[in-house]
Structures are given as C-alpha cells and as structure tokens.
Amino acid sequence: MSLPDPTETFRQEARELLEQLELGLLDLEQNPANDDLINSTFRALHTIKGSGAMFGFTAVATFVHEFETAFDQVRKGQTPATPALIAVALDAKDHIHKLIEQPDALPAGGDAILDALHAVIAGADHAAIAAAAPFPPAEPAAAAAPAAEGSRRWRVRFRLPGDSLVYGTNPLLLLEEIRAIGPCTVVALTDTIPPLDVIDPEVPYIGWQVDLVADDPREAIDDVFLFLRDGMELSVEPLAEDAAEPVIETPVAAPEVAAASVAQEAAAAPAPARKSAKAAKAAKENDKDVPAVAAASSSMRVDAERLDELMDRVGELVIAQARLTQIAAMSSDGNLKTIAEELERLSSGLRDTTMGIRMVPIGTLFSRFRRLVHDLSRDLGKDIEFITSGEDTELDKTMIERLADPLVHLIRNSVDHGLEVAEKRVASGKAAKGTVRLSAVYAGAEVAISVSDDGAGLNAERIRAKAEEAGLLAADTKIADQDLWQMIFAPGFSTAKEVTSLSGRGVGMDVVKRTIDGLRGSIDVATTPGQGSTMTLRLPLTLAIIDGMLVRVGNGRYTIPLAAVEECVELPEGVEANARGRNFLDIRGSLVPFLRLREVFGTKAPIEPHQKVVIVSSGEGRVGLVVDQIIGNNQTVIKQLSKLHSSIKSFSGATILGDGTVALILDTTHLVAFGQSYVDQGRAA
C-alpha cells in the first residue's frame, strides 16, 4: 500500500488554514479590537509558513514571512486592523493559495501585494500605495538595533524532538526566528553527543542556548516552536542578574495547531543512545502520556472517491438484502427467516452509518460566501450586511459540492440587481445598509435553502417585456405571477440594461435552474415590490438511499419517499370516479386536495374497491395520492433516470425491488405543487 503524498497532505492542511484565515480576517473587519481573532489569524499565518518551509514550499514560506511580519504589528497593537488592511490581507491570502496550488508557476503580483500591505501598515494614503517600498529584509544579528531601555535579558534553552530532522525541521531556521525577536548570542550544547560509531544522522543530538535581550519573549518563543512544543525540551528564564524569579516552561500540547499530522509525528523526545527516528516513535508509542495525542487523532481524512464507492457497495447490499427478504417471506424455513431479519437489521445500520459519513453541515458551504459578499460590497460601493442561519443543517456531500455555483449566482443577483444604492434606499425610507440573508432549514423530506434581500423586489413589467422580446411569452397571454417569475431562469434571460463584469448575459440564473433540476429539487420565488425578494431552493436530503413506501396502482408499483409521508387514510365512499382528480378531503377540519394516480399515470385497469390515500407534504403544501394498495416500507436505492425521461416530472428516479423488477420513485414535490394548483384555481373561482 503506497503512502500518501506528503505535499498533497500539506495542500489539504493549507486549504483548511487558508479558509480559517479568510474567515478570521472577515470577522476581524467587523470586530477589529478582538485580540482572539488577531491571535488566531497570526497563528494561521505562522502555521502555513512553518509547514510550507517543512514541505519545500519555499516561495510560500518567504511570502508568508513578509505577510506575518506586517501582521505582527497588528498583534502588538502598533497598527489597527482597518478595512484597507483587511482588503490587502485578503488579496495576500489569495496569492498564498496560488503559490500552494501552482508552486512551479510562481504567480505574479506578490511583490505588489506586499508593497500595498507595507504601505497600509506604514499609514500611507491610498494614492501612495503603488509607490511604497517593499519590506526590508531582516538585518543580521550584529547589525540589530540596540535593545530598548528597560529590556531584560533572557536565556532560552531547547532540544528538538528525536524525529524532528526526519520531518524536515531545520534548527538554523528556528534560530533565525529567535534572532528576529531581539539581539542575542547563541551557544551550541554538545554534552549529549554520543561516540561517532553510534551517531544516527537523523537524530538532533545538539541542544541550543540563546541569551536574548527583549521585554518578554515567551509568547514569541511559543510561536517559533509552534509545531514542536509537544515533544521538545524548552525553557525560558530571565538571567539571574535581572533579580527575577526563573520561569520554566514545560512542553504542552498545542491544540490550535491546524497541521495536526505534523505535530503528532514530531512528538518524541531525543536521547543520546537512540539509534533512529523509528526508535523514537516506538518510545513515544510506549509513553503513558499518549492519550492527548490519541484524542487529537480521533478523525481522519478519506478520499471522496472511497466514500462514493462505499455508498455504491452499500446500495448493492441493500438490493441483495431485499431479494433475500422476499425469498425468506415465501419460504417456511425458520432459520432462513432469522438470517434475513438479522441481515436486514445490519444492512439498515450500515446504511445509516454510511449516510452519516456523507452528511456534511451546510455551514461549510455558507462560510465561503462571506468573502463573496465582502468583495461585491467593495466593488459595487454598496454597504451590505450578510446574515446566515441554519449552518448546522446537514446535506449529502455530493449536493453540497454542486450547490456552490447556484448559490454564488443567487447571491450575486441579490447584491447586484436586488439591493439599491444607499441614496435610493434612504429616499425610500430604508436603512442605507442593505441586507442579504442565507438560511437553511429542514422541511419534511427536503432541505429548504433561501437567499433573500431587502431590496427593490422583482419588476413584473420589465420581466414580462423581456419575456415578450425574447419570444418566451405572447403579448396577450395571461400568466400567473409565479409562472412569470420562473421566466428569469430561462437561458439568456436578463433584465440588466447593460452587460457588466457581474451580470447582464443571462447565464447565471440558467445555471441555477439546470443544477437544481439535476439535483431533483425545485425553486420557489417570492417577491414584494419595494421590500425585497426570496429565492428558495428545495432539495432532497440525499441522492443515494432513502426509506420508501411501496404502493401499487393498477399493475404498476411505485415508491413514495417515506420522509414525505404524513399519514395514510381510506378513500371515503361516494367520491365521484370521474372528477378528473380535482377533489378535496376533509382531514381533521383541513381541506387537502387529492390526486388519483391511476388518472395521472393513465392506468387502464378497472378501479378497485377500498382505495387508500397517502397524504404527502412538501414545504407548506399537502396533497393526497390515491393508490390501490399500500404494500409496505422498503429501503430504496435511487437510480437516476436517463436523459430521455428528463421531461417526465412525476418521477425523480427508479429503484430495483427484491424480485428484480423496477419501481419508479414519485417526485412528491412536483405532485404537491400539481395538487396545490387546484387549490389556487378554486380560490380564483
């Protein structure tokens, strides 16, 4: 079995750190005096620099060092975290991402970003940023500025972990970082070097003693050894001539280190007689203090392809289990029935566990859009408040990945088209700052994701005029508002008066529609002129395996997603058979429309007595589905329909039953909307 590529491991860790860095910078813009945010942002930078140097990304380490040097002044309170500084820091974050993903290309623009960052730190105005000088390189120790009056002398002694050289730690770089703290002298500690014939070149036998002049370097020293504190010997104490009580710092775990894989591997203490780094790791495994490390490794990375393959295998297992259950039901063998029941229980648990692995909080997706709104606010000159809710709502990881583009287009549309400029908002009695809300909530068998704004709302006259101009609507055609709003999702449709870098080509909303249709979802549009609009995406919880209710209509069998089912009732006697589906049931004082599925599907078999009604819901709508027989519940492995059947809206997929036959899965969202249209028609009449 091949080991994972260490550079790819670094990239994965760095992506997470850069995401944390971006969120920290955006939070810092809203709360610039928060020391915790400043420190966490600085730690993310320091971690990226250290791991970049360790894995050979020298360009990353060099750039981040300059970035970190500037941001250190913010941490020390010498420079405020202004919006201008945050804007340049976000550009620097983007450049770091390019350096990591394209290490051989060496993307341009890094020097200009550092120039701008230095200019902001130095307090230069915006016009002088382009001419600002880059950061000067670190001066050698001999030329370092004299210590400020009142500085104290400290002695730092450290020995590195036994396997630190194996994992790329360079003691000279660590000493260079200590030297940057203040004037110092360095002495090598050679008392533990063994005889030449037993020396292992992979073990750092030499320790170091650094006499340093600084106010209080302990926090800075912690940053230098951020990756190594868990397994090294380190002491920081004032020299006796300062008449101060010595301060001894013992190794402690650093849970904030995001590159946990590096910190866990560098946790073995050095010893003179140790023959190799492998022996050091073996000694660490026998250490009784390992529980802290074990707790830190309670999660692991798994490739998405492996999860997809696991889900496919579980799906096949569910189909095989259904077949075994059907065979056992027709058999009189008690042992076979017992085995079938046990396998059904195990496969159900395995399915739930596998589904749990694939479910991801949607907050991981929502956090990406804070940067989008921040940049749009700056580019368009609109003051915008971005509010999110429902981040804990979980959705299948496959759907999370495919939702990114539609939500980007919806948010950009709200910011660009929906929100007015501050002058218009104030003139209409609104607050100058616009609001964009992104929320997610469970709605029965679905997740409803809404993007809303408090802008001007959709302009019905302009949309109708554009639809007529594009030939989508005849001039004398009467159309309901909901159908008119759906016109904005047509390919090439745009109400923008001119094409800009953000909108005007009529592509974005078409992308939204096609993607949501591909996810078996739907889009609801609600708008109030002068008050804003809300776009709601309704999506199934998963695209893989669901619990279903198997029903029969005529000679055909169909599956209804069980999570959408509210209850089952008998169809009352006396209901006319030729009412063409436009009927209502009184369900505990509430009128619920019902559809005869045999009429919807064109079933020719004669009507059977004692028909059943399955009440299903989608969002706030309810509808009854009249079937001939309710067969029972089953685990349903969803198989997508071919492109030839994409126009059939009543079905969202198919599944294979235990006897090998195919049962179509009903699209409850479409059927509920179809049934609710009768309610609207009745109200209009």
XYZ file of C-alpha atoms in Angstrom:
685
model
C 0.000 0.000 0.000
C 1.514 3.319 -1.074
C 1.869 6.130 1.421
C 0.037 9.414 0.758
C 1.984 12.153 -0.994
C 3.273 14.486 1.783
C 2.941 17.551 -0.460
C -0.716 16.745 -1.090
C -1.205 16.336 2.660
C 0.290 19.804 3.110
C -2.029 21.217 0.465
C -5.073 19.778 2.197
C -3.985 21.214 5.533
C -3.123 24.544 3.924
C -6.546 24.823 2.261
C -8.205 24.480 5.663
C -5.820 27.011 7.191
C -6.449 29.488 4.379
C -10.194 29.081 4.871
C -9.731 29.767 8.598
C -7.523 32.735 7.729
C -10.156 34.204 5.405
C -12.945 33.800 7.946
C -10.721 35.269 10.652
C -9.941 38.324 8.516
C -13.612 38.863 7.694
C -14.538 38.578 11.381
C -11.693 40.927 12.249
C -13.081 43.555 9.888
C -16.317 43.535 11.893
C -14.541 43.416 15.266
C -11.053 44.918 14.822
C -10.281 45.106 18.542
C -10.795 41.387 19.216
C -7.455 40.022 20.428
C -8.558 36.407 19.990
C -9.262 36.986 16.302
C -5.937 38.752 15.833
C -4.032 35.941 17.556
C -5.847 33.158 15.681
C -5.155 34.907 12.369
C -1.489 35.279 13.264
C -1.278 31.606 14.286
C -2.782 30.527 10.948
C -0.122 32.553 9.128
C 2.637 31.131 11.285
C 1.442 27.574 10.747
C 1.297 27.994 6.975
C 4.817 29.452 6.973
C 6.250 26.651 9.112
C 4.618 23.802 7.212
C 5.444 25.430 3.878
C 9.146 25.531 4.730
C 8.983 21.973 6.054
C 7.495 20.561 2.830
C 9.692 22.517 0.443
C 7.286 25.338 -0.473
C 9.952 28.000 -0.020
C 8.088 30.636 -2.044
C 5.103 30.223 0.288
C 7.279 30.453 3.384
C 9.060 33.587 2.095
C 5.864 35.401 1.132
C 4.043 34.466 4.337
C 7.049 35.579 6.400
C 6.706 39.101 5.000
C 2.926 38.962 5.483
C 3.402 37.726 9.051
C 5.966 40.441 9.812
C 3.462 43.112 8.854
C 0.573 41.492 10.697
C 2.712 41.137 13.805
C 2.399 44.903 14.229
C -1.371 44.460 14.436
C -0.905 41.812 17.089
C 1.328 44.128 19.088
C -1.239 46.922 18.884
C 1.026 49.159 16.789
C -1.322 49.174 13.776
C -5.153 48.991 13.737
C -6.985 46.365 11.680
C -8.542 48.802 9.222
C -10.763 47.802 6.268
C -7.901 48.762 3.942
C -5.564 46.383 5.766
C -8.146 43.566 5.670
C -8.667 44.098 1.921
C -4.948 43.783 1.198
C -4.648 40.822 3.582
C -7.416 39.013 1.690
C -5.527 39.624 -1.564
C -2.435 38.192 0.119
C -4.433 35.127 1.160
C -5.494 34.590 -2.465
C -1.858 34.854 -3.567
C -0.790 32.271 -0.970
C -3.445 29.923 -2.355
C -1.998 30.338 -5.865
C 1.544 29.696 -4.605
C 0.414 26.468 -2.942
C -1.679 25.161 -5.834
C 0.798 26.256 -8.547
C 4.252 26.002 -6.950
C 6.065 25.806 -10.305
C 4.231 28.700 -11.954
C 5.240 31.347 -9.380
C 2.160 33.563 -9.900
C 2.909 37.249 -10.334
C 1.610 40.005 -8.100
C 3.165 39.008 -4.799
C 5.540 41.965 -4.625
C 2.736 44.409 -5.408
C 0.597 42.920 -2.631
C 3.445 43.206 -0.128
C 4.073 46.779 -1.275
C 0.428 47.628 -0.658
C 0.452 45.831 2.688
C 3.575 47.719 3.768
C 2.018 50.999 2.684
C -1.119 50.346 4.730
C 0.944 49.366 7.765
C 3.080 52.478 7.378
C -0.036 54.647 7.316
C 0.335 55.814 3.702
C -2.753 57.040 1.901
C -4.322 55.067 -0.932
C -2.639 57.111 -3.649
C 0.815 56.328 -2.326
C 0.327 52.584 -2.151
C 1.626 51.916 -5.654
C 4.909 53.703 -4.909
C 5.512 52.217 -1.471
C 8.765 50.325 -0.909
C 8.762 46.597 -0.110
C 9.590 45.272 3.303
C 13.297 45.421 4.097
C 14.941 42.065 4.702
C 15.751 41.025 8.254
C 19.007 42.524 9.465
C 21.812 40.271 10.717
C 22.245 39.939 14.464
C 25.398 42.009 14.514
C 23.612 44.953 12.971
C 20.452 44.654 15.023
C 19.229 47.790 16.697
C 20.178 48.152 20.348
C 17.621 46.962 22.834
C 15.143 49.482 24.055
C 15.701 50.861 27.501
C 14.093 48.647 30.126
C 14.527 45.413 28.102
C 15.576 42.344 30.080
C 17.982 39.540 29.286
C 16.562 36.044 28.915
C 18.079 32.614 28.463
C 16.341 30.195 26.099
C 17.431 26.560 26.138
C 15.907 23.929 23.871
C 16.428 20.444 22.496
C 14.426 19.258 19.497
C 12.379 16.023 19.340
C 14.260 12.942 18.226
C 12.463 12.663 14.874
C 12.319 16.373 14.039
C 15.060 16.180 11.393
C 13.250 13.334 9.658
C 10.204 15.553 9.237
C 12.134 18.499 7.837
C 12.828 20.725 10.864
C 15.836 22.989 10.296
C 17.381 24.241 13.591
C 19.071 27.132 11.765
C 15.701 28.500 10.659
C 14.436 28.301 14.237
C 17.488 30.206 15.476
C 16.898 32.773 12.730
C 13.370 33.356 14.040
C 14.634 33.758 17.601
C 17.234 36.240 16.379
C 14.427 38.330 14.855
C 12.928 38.788 18.345
C 15.924 40.779 19.584
C 19.735 40.928 19.926
C 21.075 37.553 21.039
C 24.065 35.235 21.327
C 23.839 31.535 20.502
C 25.790 28.658 22.060
C 25.549 25.009 20.970
C 25.065 22.420 23.753
C 27.161 19.402 22.806
C 27.158 17.469 26.073
C 24.803 14.747 24.775
C 26.614 13.891 21.540
C 27.436 10.135 21.622
C 30.576 8.477 20.236
C 30.975 8.631 16.472
C 30.336 4.928 15.926
C 26.814 5.142 17.363
C 25.746 8.524 15.954
C 22.496 8.455 13.973
C 22.493 11.316 11.435
C 18.698 11.545 11.685
C 18.698 12.409 15.413
C 19.379 16.007 16.630
C 21.838 15.477 19.491
C 22.848 19.130 19.744
C 20.900 21.452 22.014
C 20.959 25.238 21.915
C 21.287 28.039 24.417
C 20.271 31.545 23.340
C 20.850 34.639 25.506
C 18.240 37.112 24.301
C 17.539 40.785 25.050
C 13.798 41.547 24.930
C 10.920 42.764 27.089
C 9.126 39.414 27.469
C 9.839 36.956 24.638
C 7.841 33.999 25.955
C 4.868 34.441 23.626
C 7.144 34.960 20.617
C 9.169 31.866 21.588
C 5.923 29.868 21.719
C 5.219 30.939 18.138
C 8.703 29.874 16.990
C 8.223 26.338 18.327
C 4.553 26.087 17.435
C 4.995 22.707 15.704
C 7.397 21.153 18.187
C 6.165 22.064 21.684
C 4.529 18.683 22.222
C 7.786 16.728 22.178
C 10.736 19.008 22.882
C 12.628 20.315 25.880
C 12.207 24.078 26.214
C 12.917 26.537 28.989
C 12.718 30.333 29.006
C 14.053 32.135 32.090
C 15.336 35.602 32.918
C 19.033 35.718 33.695
C 19.939 35.882 37.377
C 21.399 39.390 37.091
C 17.876 40.713 36.466
C 16.971 39.564 40.005
C 13.840 37.941 38.724
C 12.396 34.581 39.581
C 13.202 31.979 36.865
C 10.307 30.947 34.671
C 10.440 27.364 33.429
C 8.116 26.369 30.608
C 7.338 22.682 30.230
C 6.152 21.088 26.987
C 2.402 21.338 26.465
C 0.126 20.246 23.651
C -0.939 22.950 21.209
C -4.467 22.016 20.100
C -4.757 25.138 17.980
C -2.175 23.839 15.521
C -4.191 23.026 12.440
C -1.446 20.922 10.848
C -2.119 18.176 13.359
C -0.418 15.485 11.320
C 2.923 17.292 11.606
C 2.599 17.978 15.319
C 1.636 14.395 16.127
C 4.567 12.924 14.223
C 7.039 15.314 15.915
C 6.254 14.255 19.474
C 9.181 12.027 20.520
C 11.853 13.364 22.917
C 15.583 12.999 21.948
C 18.008 10.696 23.720
C 21.768 10.225 23.160
C 21.613 6.475 22.773
C 18.672 6.471 20.364
C 19.607 4.678 17.141
C 16.960 6.095 14.749
C 13.813 8.123 14.412
C 11.813 4.896 14.233
C 13.032 4.019 17.690
C 11.985 7.463 18.842
C 8.487 6.891 17.525
C 8.366 3.493 19.216
C 9.326 5.112 22.504
C 6.581 7.657 22.060
C 4.004 4.906 21.478
C 5.000 3.303 24.788
C 4.716 6.597 26.648
C 1.847 6.760 29.113
C 1.135 10.361 28.206
C -0.096 9.434 24.739
C -3.889 9.809 25.387
C -3.731 13.502 24.442
C -2.230 12.574 21.066
C -4.749 9.773 20.597
C -7.585 12.203 21.228
C -6.174 14.585 18.653
C -6.197 11.810 16.011
C -9.846 10.860 16.530
C -10.659 11.985 12.976
C -9.026 11.129 9.682
C -9.157 12.138 6.031
C -10.832 9.874 3.497
C -10.891 10.453 -0.249
C -14.326 11.357 -1.603
C -13.995 8.608 -4.227
C -13.761 5.985 -1.489
C -16.918 7.282 0.155
C -18.725 7.152 -3.174
C -17.541 3.593 -3.741
C -18.633 2.620 -0.228
C -22.092 4.068 -0.869
C -22.360 2.136 -4.140
C -21.466 -1.121 -2.367
C -23.972 -0.430 0.401
C -26.608 0.227 -2.249
C -25.943 -3.142 -3.877
C -26.058 -4.768 -0.444
C -29.464 -3.203 0.206
C -30.788 -4.601 -3.095
C -29.420 -8.083 -2.282
C -30.914 -7.906 1.223
C -34.319 -7.001 -0.241
C -34.131 -10.031 -2.505
C -33.229 -12.301 0.402
C -36.110 -10.906 2.472
C -38.550 -11.633 -0.340
C -37.262 -15.203 -0.728
C -37.454 -15.744 3.039
C -41.057 -14.497 3.072
C -42.038 -17.209 0.596
C -40.132 -19.917 2.491
C -41.179 -21.941 5.505
C -37.590 -22.298 6.729
C -37.361 -20.572 10.123
C -33.564 -20.342 10.011
C -33.693 -18.532 6.660
C -36.204 -16.048 8.049
C -33.971 -15.403 11.062
C -30.922 -14.800 8.882
C -32.904 -12.488 6.593
C -34.136 -10.446 9.546
C -30.634 -10.199 11.005
C -29.165 -9.156 7.650
C -31.906 -6.549 7.251
C -31.065 -5.081 10.652
C -27.328 -4.998 9.905
C -27.735 -3.549 6.419
C -30.061 -0.859 7.780
C -27.485 0.123 10.403
C -24.683 0.087 7.837
C -26.756 2.280 5.529
C -27.432 4.816 8.284
C -23.762 4.885 9.288
C -22.609 5.345 5.707
C -25.155 8.072 5.132
C -23.979 9.790 8.321
C -20.430 9.813 6.980
C -21.583 11.506 3.784
C -23.727 14.126 5.526
C -21.944 17.481 5.876
C -23.129 20.623 7.710
C -24.130 23.208 5.147
C -22.229 25.807 7.175
C -19.059 24.597 5.416
C -20.614 25.953 2.227
C -22.146 29.100 3.719
C -18.812 30.323 5.076
C -17.421 30.660 1.534
C -19.901 33.363 0.622
C -18.809 35.873 3.254
C -15.793 36.716 1.111
C -18.017 36.940 -1.988
C -20.341 39.473 -0.334
C -17.355 41.393 1.069
C -15.796 41.773 -2.393
C -19.117 42.612 -4.077
C -19.785 45.259 -1.445
C -16.432 46.871 -2.178
C -16.735 46.603 -5.990
C -20.307 47.947 -6.180
C -19.958 50.553 -3.451
C -22.896 49.124 -1.504
C -22.870 48.729 2.263
C -24.153 45.172 2.853
C -24.848 43.088 5.932
C -24.616 39.353 5.261
C -26.574 37.154 7.692
C -26.560 33.343 7.726
C -28.640 30.875 9.726
C -29.162 27.133 9.820
C -25.466 26.314 9.361
C -25.933 23.040 11.281
C -28.390 21.709 8.691
C -26.815 18.632 7.104
C -26.900 17.664 3.453
C -25.280 14.983 1.341
C -21.712 15.984 0.459
C -22.400 15.466 -3.251
C -25.187 18.029 -3.101
C -23.038 20.435 -1.068
C -20.414 20.417 -3.812
C -22.955 21.010 -6.593
C -24.752 23.800 -4.732
C -21.782 26.177 -4.680
C -22.298 27.657 -8.164
C -26.097 28.156 -7.905
C -25.761 29.964 -4.583
C -22.980 32.176 -5.943
C -25.271 33.292 -8.780
C -28.249 33.855 -6.467
C -26.205 35.946 -4.021
C -24.619 38.000 -6.801
C -28.057 38.554 -8.303
C -29.415 39.772 -4.942
C -26.487 42.120 -4.394
C -26.288 43.481 -7.947
C -29.945 43.575 -9.038
C -31.856 43.392 -5.764
C -30.206 45.860 -3.406
C -30.431 49.526 -4.293
C -27.628 52.027 -3.775
C -27.608 53.825 -0.433
C -29.180 57.041 -1.796
C -32.212 55.242 -3.214
C -32.642 53.178 -0.058
C -32.638 56.257 2.168
C -35.033 58.067 -0.184
C -37.496 55.155 0.059
C -37.319 55.093 3.864
C -34.948 52.156 4.233
C -31.660 51.855 6.081
C -28.632 52.770 3.990
C -27.113 49.341 4.627
C -28.730 46.531 2.647
C -29.215 43.025 3.995
C -28.700 39.668 2.296
C -29.793 36.559 4.222
C -28.743 32.987 3.529
C -30.578 30.328 5.528
C -31.210 26.582 5.556
C -33.929 24.609 7.324
C -35.343 21.091 7.241
C -38.755 20.885 5.546
C -40.047 17.316 5.735
C -38.031 15.167 3.336
C -36.257 18.229 1.985
C -33.848 20.980 2.895
C -35.018 24.489 2.033
C -32.161 26.919 1.295
C -33.233 30.551 0.949
C -31.435 33.617 -0.380
C -33.340 36.796 0.448
C -32.680 40.516 0.300
C -34.462 43.693 1.370
C -34.051 45.388 -1.996
C -36.482 46.629 -4.626
C -38.023 43.239 -5.478
C -38.706 41.834 -8.941
C -40.135 44.175 -11.560
C -43.052 42.334 -13.190
C -43.403 44.790 -16.072
C -39.730 44.603 -17.014
C -39.674 40.790 -16.775
C -42.791 40.493 -18.949
C -41.368 42.931 -21.510
C -38.112 40.965 -21.713
C -40.030 37.681 -21.995
C -42.106 39.045 -24.879
C -38.984 40.442 -26.520
C -37.279 37.048 -26.286
C -40.330 35.247 -27.684
C -40.997 33.373 -24.446
C -44.410 34.920 -23.961
C -47.083 36.232 -26.318
C -48.175 39.815 -25.783
C -51.799 38.947 -24.958
C -51.083 35.900 -22.791
C -52.357 35.924 -19.214
C -49.912 34.402 -16.800
C -49.784 33.987 -13.020
C -47.101 35.853 -11.112
C -45.382 32.628 -10.015
C -45.082 31.496 -13.646
C -43.816 34.936 -14.642
C -41.080 34.827 -12.000
C -39.892 31.494 -13.416
C -39.068 33.305 -16.677
C -35.902 34.690 -15.110
C -34.422 31.159 -15.174
C -34.721 30.864 -18.968
C -31.404 30.602 -20.888
C -30.127 34.024 -21.947
C -32.794 35.894 -19.984
C -31.624 39.083 -18.260
C -33.278 42.344 -17.269
C -29.942 44.151 -16.900
C -29.735 47.295 -19.035
C -26.039 46.729 -19.780
C -23.524 43.900 -19.570
C -21.035 44.237 -16.695
C -18.418 42.007 -15.141
C -21.075 40.796 -12.710
C -24.231 40.336 -14.762
C -26.150 41.037 -17.937
C -25.519 37.966 -20.091
C -28.429 35.870 -18.807
C -26.261 32.887 -17.855
C -26.298 32.808 -14.057
C -29.946 32.012 -13.337
C -29.977 29.417 -16.118
C -27.098 27.681 -14.306
C -29.143 27.760 -11.099
C -32.174 26.161 -12.775
C -30.261 23.398 -14.532
C -28.254 22.484 -11.438
C -31.279 22.337 -9.142
C -33.225 20.259 -11.675
C -30.270 17.870 -11.801
C -30.473 17.523 -8.007
C -34.210 16.654 -8.180
C -35.024 19.950 -6.489
C -37.251 22.928 -7.170
C -37.034 26.730 -6.925
C -39.666 28.938 -5.331
C -39.666 32.682 -5.941
C -41.380 35.181 -3.641
C -41.141 38.939 -4.046
C -42.747 42.108 -2.733
C -42.216 45.334 -4.717
C -40.083 47.731 -2.716
C -39.390 45.227 0.067
C -37.233 42.525 -1.466
C -37.169 39.009 -2.886
C -36.603 35.480 -1.632
C -35.333 32.562 -3.731
C -35.879 29.204 -2.030
C -34.152 26.044 -3.223
C -35.923 22.856 -2.118
C -33.693 19.799 -2.259
C -33.952 16.166 -1.166
C -31.739 15.240 1.768
C -29.755 12.697 -0.215
C -29.226 11.332 -3.697
C -28.285 7.802 -2.637
C -30.552 5.666 -0.401
C -33.867 6.549 1.206
C -36.650 4.795 3.088
C -39.639 4.378 0.810
C -43.264 3.312 0.942
C -44.069 0.812 -1.797
C -47.570 1.209 -3.294
C -49.479 -0.347 -6.183
C -51.518 1.497 -8.795
C -53.150 -0.916 -11.214
C -50.422 -3.385 -12.159
C -47.579 -0.960 -11.514
C -45.598 -0.495 -8.319
C -44.241 2.851 -7.186
C -42.141 4.132 -4.299
C -43.031 7.230 -2.255
C -40.198 8.737 -0.133
C -41.201 7.831 3.411
C -39.958 11.116 4.877
C -42.582 12.946 2.774
C -45.449 10.763 4.009
C -47.612 12.261 6.771
C -50.361 9.639 7.093
C -52.486 7.118 5.222
C -56.307 7.113 5.186
C -59.140 5.274 3.433
C -60.714 6.998 0.449
C -64.276 7.829 1.575
C -67.118 6.190 -0.283
C -69.301 8.298 -2.557
C -66.489 10.261 -4.195
C -67.197 10.503 -7.913
C -64.802 8.496 -10.016
C -64.855 10.923 -12.920
C -63.921 14.072 -11.030
C -60.637 14.186 -13.014
C -58.539 14.483 -9.876
C -59.996 17.768 -8.656
C -61.162 16.552 -5.265
C -60.645 17.510 -1.650
C -60.553 15.508 1.571
C -61.507 16.803 4.992
C -58.539 15.809 7.166
C -59.456 16.861 10.719
C -61.023 20.106 9.571
C -58.398 20.902 6.924
C -59.116 20.597 3.204
C -56.451 18.576 1.401
C -56.573 18.124 -2.401
C -56.006 14.608 -3.674
C -54.870 13.151 -6.989
C -55.936 9.803 -8.432
C -52.607 8.345 -9.549
C -54.362 5.926 -11.924
C -55.611 9.001 -13.835
C -52.262 10.791 -13.638
C -50.471 7.690 -15.000
C -53.214 6.670 -17.446
C -53.798 3.248 -15.863
C -56.348 1.198 -17.825
C -57.066 -1.414 -15.119
C -60.527 -1.208 -13.525
C -60.937 0.755 -10.295
C -60.523 -1.437 -7.231
C -62.609 -1.082 -4.081
C -61.237 0.214 -0.767
C -58.655 2.563 -2.255
C -56.128 4.231 0.012
C -54.952 7.850 0.202
C -51.318 8.620 1.099
C -51.002 12.189 2.425
C -47.619 13.665 1.441
C -46.156 17.124 2.067
C -43.559 19.393 0.533
C -42.784 22.675 2.237
C -46.111 24.046 3.448
C -48.180 22.203 0.816
C -50.021 18.893 1.256
C -51.705 16.577 -1.208
C -53.294 13.110 -1.087
C -52.207 10.406 -3.548
C -54.901 7.793 -4.229
C -53.438 4.286 -4.687
C -54.937 0.817 -4.987
C -52.766 -0.842 -2.342
C -50.074 0.047 0.217
C -47.595 -2.837 0.071
C -45.191 -1.739 2.805
C -41.917 0.030 3.556
C -38.562 -0.715 1.955
C -35.053 0.674 1.659
C -34.824 2.371 -1.714
C -31.598 2.685 -3.682
C -32.130 5.645 -6.016
C -31.187 5.118 -9.645
C -31.233 8.210 -11.844
C -33.460 8.238 -14.909
C -31.913 8.654 -18.348
C -31.923 11.933 -20.249
C -34.724 10.546 -22.441
C -37.007 10.637 -19.404
C -35.913 14.041 -18.091
C -39.172 15.647 -19.245
C -41.288 13.362 -17.039
C -41.789 15.459 -13.921
C -43.834 12.989 -11.850
C -40.824 10.733 -11.163
C -37.498 11.572 -9.549
C -35.790 8.230 -10.167
C -36.200 4.480 -10.027
C -35.263 1.617 -7.739
C -34.756 -2.130 -8.094
C -37.048 -4.301 -5.975
C -36.197 -7.609 -4.385
C -37.639 -9.613 -7.283
C -35.515 -7.682 -9.794
C -38.322 -5.529 -11.159
C -38.161 -1.744 -11.338
C -40.341 0.634 -9.322
C -40.469 4.325 -10.189
C -39.916 6.833 -7.349
C -42.579 9.534 -7.186
C -41.468 13.170 -7.149
C -43.600 14.370 -4.225
C -42.518 17.995 -4.693
C -43.953 18.084 -8.218
C -47.125 16.217 -7.235
C -47.768 18.522 -4.271
C -47.335 21.575 -6.497
C -49.680 19.949 -9.043
C -52.290 19.345 -6.346
C -51.921 22.815 -4.850
C -52.676 24.346 -8.262
C -56.231 23.048 -7.846
C -56.488 24.925 -4.566
C -55.379 28.134 -6.276
C -57.845 27.578 -9.115
C -60.661 27.016 -6.608
C -59.819 30.232 -4.780
C -59.716 32.174 -8.051
C -63.156 30.824 -8.996
